[in-house]
mmCIF file of C-alpha atoms in Angstrom:
data_model
loop_
_atom_site.group_PDB
_atom_site.id
_atom_site.type_symbol
_atom_site.label_atom_id
_atom_site.label_comp_id
_atom_site.label_asym_id
_atom_site.label_seq_id
_atom_site.Cartn_x
_atom_site.Cartn_y
_atom_site.Cartn_z
ATOM 1 C CA MET A 1 0.026 0.337 -0.042
ATOM 2 C CA THR A 2 1.217 3.507 -0.456
ATOM 3 C CA ASP A 3 1.833 5.770 1.630
ATOM 4 C CA HIS A 4 0.096 9.214 1.118
ATOM 5 C CA ALA A 5 -0.273 10.328 4.615
ATOM 6 C CA PRO A 6 2.692 11.926 6.760
ATOM 7 C CA HIS A 7 4.425 10.484 9.568
ATOM 8 C CA THR A 8 4.434 12.011 12.876
ATOM 9 C CA HIS A 9 7.889 12.362 14.582
ATOM 10 C CA HIS A 10 7.837 10.048 17.832
ATOM 11 C CA ALA A 11 4.087 9.430 17.465
ATOM 12 C CA ILE A 12 2.345 5.768 17.693
ATOM 13 C CA ASP A 13 2.287 5.077 14.419
ATOM 14 C CA TYR A 14 1.070 1.760 13.890
ATOM 15 C CA ILE A 15 -0.064 -0.986 15.895
ATOM 16 C CA GLU A 16 0.202 -4.627 15.056
ATOM 17 C CA LEU A 17 -2.020 -7.228 17.102
ATOM 18 C CA THR A 18 -0.697 -10.926 17.715
ATOM 19 C CA VAL A 19 -3.805 -13.218 16.142
ATOM 20 C CA SER A 20 -4.120 -16.932 16.193
ATOM 21 C CA ASP A 21 -6.412 -17.115 13.419
ATOM 22 C CA LEU A 22 -5.829 -14.854 10.514
ATOM 23 C CA VAL A 23 -8.981 -15.512 8.864
ATOM 24 C CA GLU A 24 -11.304 -15.138 11.753
ATOM 25 C CA ALA A 25 -9.718 -11.708 12.936
ATOM 26 C CA LYS A 26 -10.171 -10.406 9.683
ATOM 27 C CA ARG A 27 -13.770 -11.721 9.584
ATOM 28 C CA PHE A 28 -14.199 -10.235 13.251
ATOM 29 C CA TYR A 29 -12.631 -6.550 12.964
ATOM 30 C CA GLY A 30 -14.313 -6.383 9.334
ATOM 31 C CA THR A 31 -17.510 -7.129 10.698
ATOM 32 C CA ALA A 32 -17.494 -4.949 14.103
ATOM 33 C CA PHE A 33 -15.536 -2.271 12.888
ATOM 34 C CA GLY A 34 -15.793 -2.357 9.000
ATOM 35 C CA TRP A 35 -11.732 -2.419 8.959
ATOM 36 C CA ALA A 36 -10.437 -3.732 5.537
ATOM 37 C CA PHE A 37 -7.292 -5.081 4.876
ATOM 38 C CA ASN A 38 -4.041 -5.663 2.782
ATOM 39 C CA ASP A 39 -3.164 -9.255 2.427
ATOM 40 C CA TYR A 40 0.695 -10.134 2.666
ATOM 41 C CA GLY A 41 0.164 -13.799 2.872
ATOM 42 C CA PRO A 42 -0.899 -16.433 5.214
ATOM 43 C CA ASP A 43 0.667 -15.070 8.167
ATOM 44 C CA TYR A 44 -0.089 -11.221 7.780
ATOM 45 C CA ALA A 45 -2.732 -8.809 6.968
ATOM 46 C CA GLY A 46 -2.306 -4.867 7.133
ATOM 47 C CA ILE A 47 -5.095 -2.587 8.504
ATOM 48 C CA LYS A 48 -6.012 -0.093 5.698
ATOM 49 C CA GLY A 49 -6.087 3.442 7.140
ATOM 50 C CA VAL A 50 -7.873 6.650 5.344
ATOM 51 C CA ASP A 51 -4.221 7.389 3.383
ATOM 52 C CA ARG A 52 -2.039 4.601 4.708
ATOM 53 C CA GLU A 53 -1.807 1.368 7.028
ATOM 54 C CA VAL A 54 -2.661 1.790 10.518
ATOM 55 C CA GLY A 55 -1.612 -1.436 11.546
ATOM 56 C CA GLY A 56 -1.591 -5.165 10.793
ATOM 57 C CA PHE A 57 -2.454 -8.868 12.145
ATOM 58 C CA ARG A 58 0.277 -11.274 12.811
ATOM 59 C CA ARG A 59 -0.432 -15.030 13.061
ATOM 60 C CA ASP A 60 1.159 -16.731 15.637
ATOM 61 C CA ALA A 61 0.819 -19.914 17.651
ATOM 62 C CA THR A 62 0.647 -18.188 20.679
ATOM 63 C CA VAL A 63 -0.959 -15.214 21.996
ATOM 64 C CA THR A 64 0.143 -13.538 25.086
ATOM 65 C CA THR A 65 -2.452 -10.901 26.314
ATOM 66 C CA GLY A 66 -1.815 -7.887 29.058
ATOM 67 C CA GLY A 67 0.059 -5.793 26.765
ATOM 68 C CA PRO A 68 -0.607 -2.102 26.368
ATOM 69 C CA LEU A 69 -4.210 -1.444 25.974
ATOM 70 C CA VAL A 70 -5.101 -0.547 22.277
ATOM 71 C CA VAL A 71 -8.175 1.780 22.586
ATOM 72 C CA LEU A 72 -10.285 2.722 19.398
ATOM 73 C CA PHE A 73 -12.963 5.863 19.174
ATOM 74 C CA SER A 74 -16.651 5.386 18.586
ATOM 75 C CA ARG A 75 -19.662 7.943 17.706
ATOM 76 C CA ASP A 76 -22.248 5.726 19.215
ATOM 77 C CA LEU A 77 -20.597 3.534 21.744
ATOM 78 C CA ASP A 78 -23.896 1.484 22.019
ATOM 79 C CA ALA A 79 -23.702 0.592 18.510
ATOM 80 C CA THR A 80 -20.046 -0.297 18.604
ATOM 81 C CA VAL A 81 -20.927 -2.733 21.873
ATOM 82 C CA GLU A 82 -23.481 -4.403 19.592
ATOM 83 C CA ALA A 83 -21.368 -4.807 16.652
ATOM 84 C CA VAL A 84 -18.540 -6.162 18.969
ATOM 85 C CA ARG A 85 -21.277 -8.915 20.291
ATOM 86 C CA SER A 86 -22.204 -9.459 17.139
ATOM 87 C CA ALA A 87 -19.191 -10.358 15.402
ATOM 88 C CA GLY A 88 -18.164 -12.730 18.326
ATOM 89 C CA GLY A 89 -16.491 -10.377 20.508
ATOM 90 C CA LYS A 90 -16.413 -10.969 24.341
ATOM 91 C CA ILE A 91 -17.330 -7.930 26.685
ATOM 92 C CA LEU A 92 -14.965 -7.826 29.619
ATOM 93 C CA LYS A 93 -16.052 -4.338 31.033
ATOM 94 C CA GLU A 94 -19.175 -3.222 30.466
ATOM 95 C CA PRO A 95 -19.978 0.644 29.416
ATOM 96 C CA PHE A 96 -18.713 2.815 32.325
ATOM 97 C CA SER A 97 -17.931 6.361 32.479
ATOM 98 C CA PHE A 98 -14.848 8.043 33.177
ATOM 99 C CA PRO A 99 -14.023 12.003 33.097
ATOM 100 C CA GLY A 100 -14.711 12.868 29.620
ATOM 101 C CA GLY A 101 -16.538 10.017 28.121
ATOM 102 C CA LYS A 102 -17.297 6.660 28.434
ATOM 103 C CA ARG A 103 -15.629 3.435 27.360
ATOM 104 C CA PHE A 104 -15.936 -0.516 27.441
ATOM 105 C CA HIS A 105 -13.574 -3.243 26.912
ATOM 106 C CA PHE A 106 -13.480 -6.379 24.865
ATOM 107 C CA ALA A 107 -11.629 -9.494 23.820
ATOM 108 C CA ASP A 108 -11.115 -10.206 20.248
ATOM 109 C CA PRO A 109 -11.334 -13.905 19.429
ATOM 110 C CA SER A 110 -7.467 -14.378 19.477
ATOM 111 C CA GLY A 111 -8.040 -13.195 23.175
ATOM 112 C CA ASN A 112 -6.647 -9.551 22.619
ATOM 113 C CA GLU A 113 -8.207 -6.821 24.756
ATOM 114 C CA LEU A 114 -9.200 -3.782 23.150
ATOM 115 C CA ALA A 115 -11.046 -0.901 24.351
ATOM 116 C CA VAL A 116 -13.536 1.576 22.602
ATOM 117 C CA TRP A 117 -14.694 5.084 24.179
ATOM 118 C CA ALA A 118 -16.739 7.949 23.210
ATOM 119 C CA THR A 119 -17.170 11.551 24.771
ATOM 120 C CA ALA A 120 -19.672 12.239 27.021
#
């Protein structure tokens, strides 16, 4: 994929998630969030952003959880909770308030924990 967007010095540029099943990860994130992918063979897929890739899925036999928490943004948190559930995600923390908004945590089919937040 051609990079059309600038990269920002010392900013988070790309998030890579380890998954146990690449096909299932693409199905889950495509269904829950509408993500699209660039395929690079049986063990890797890039996550398409607006002007460039923003991350990727790397297939591995072992997925270790408990690393940094990736937090996504939603304009409609309730709809996103339902989309995650419908796609087969497990809600780990139901929506809760925090200063500035609300968020929830979920596990994807490989067991990765992510969060989604929305403004109050």
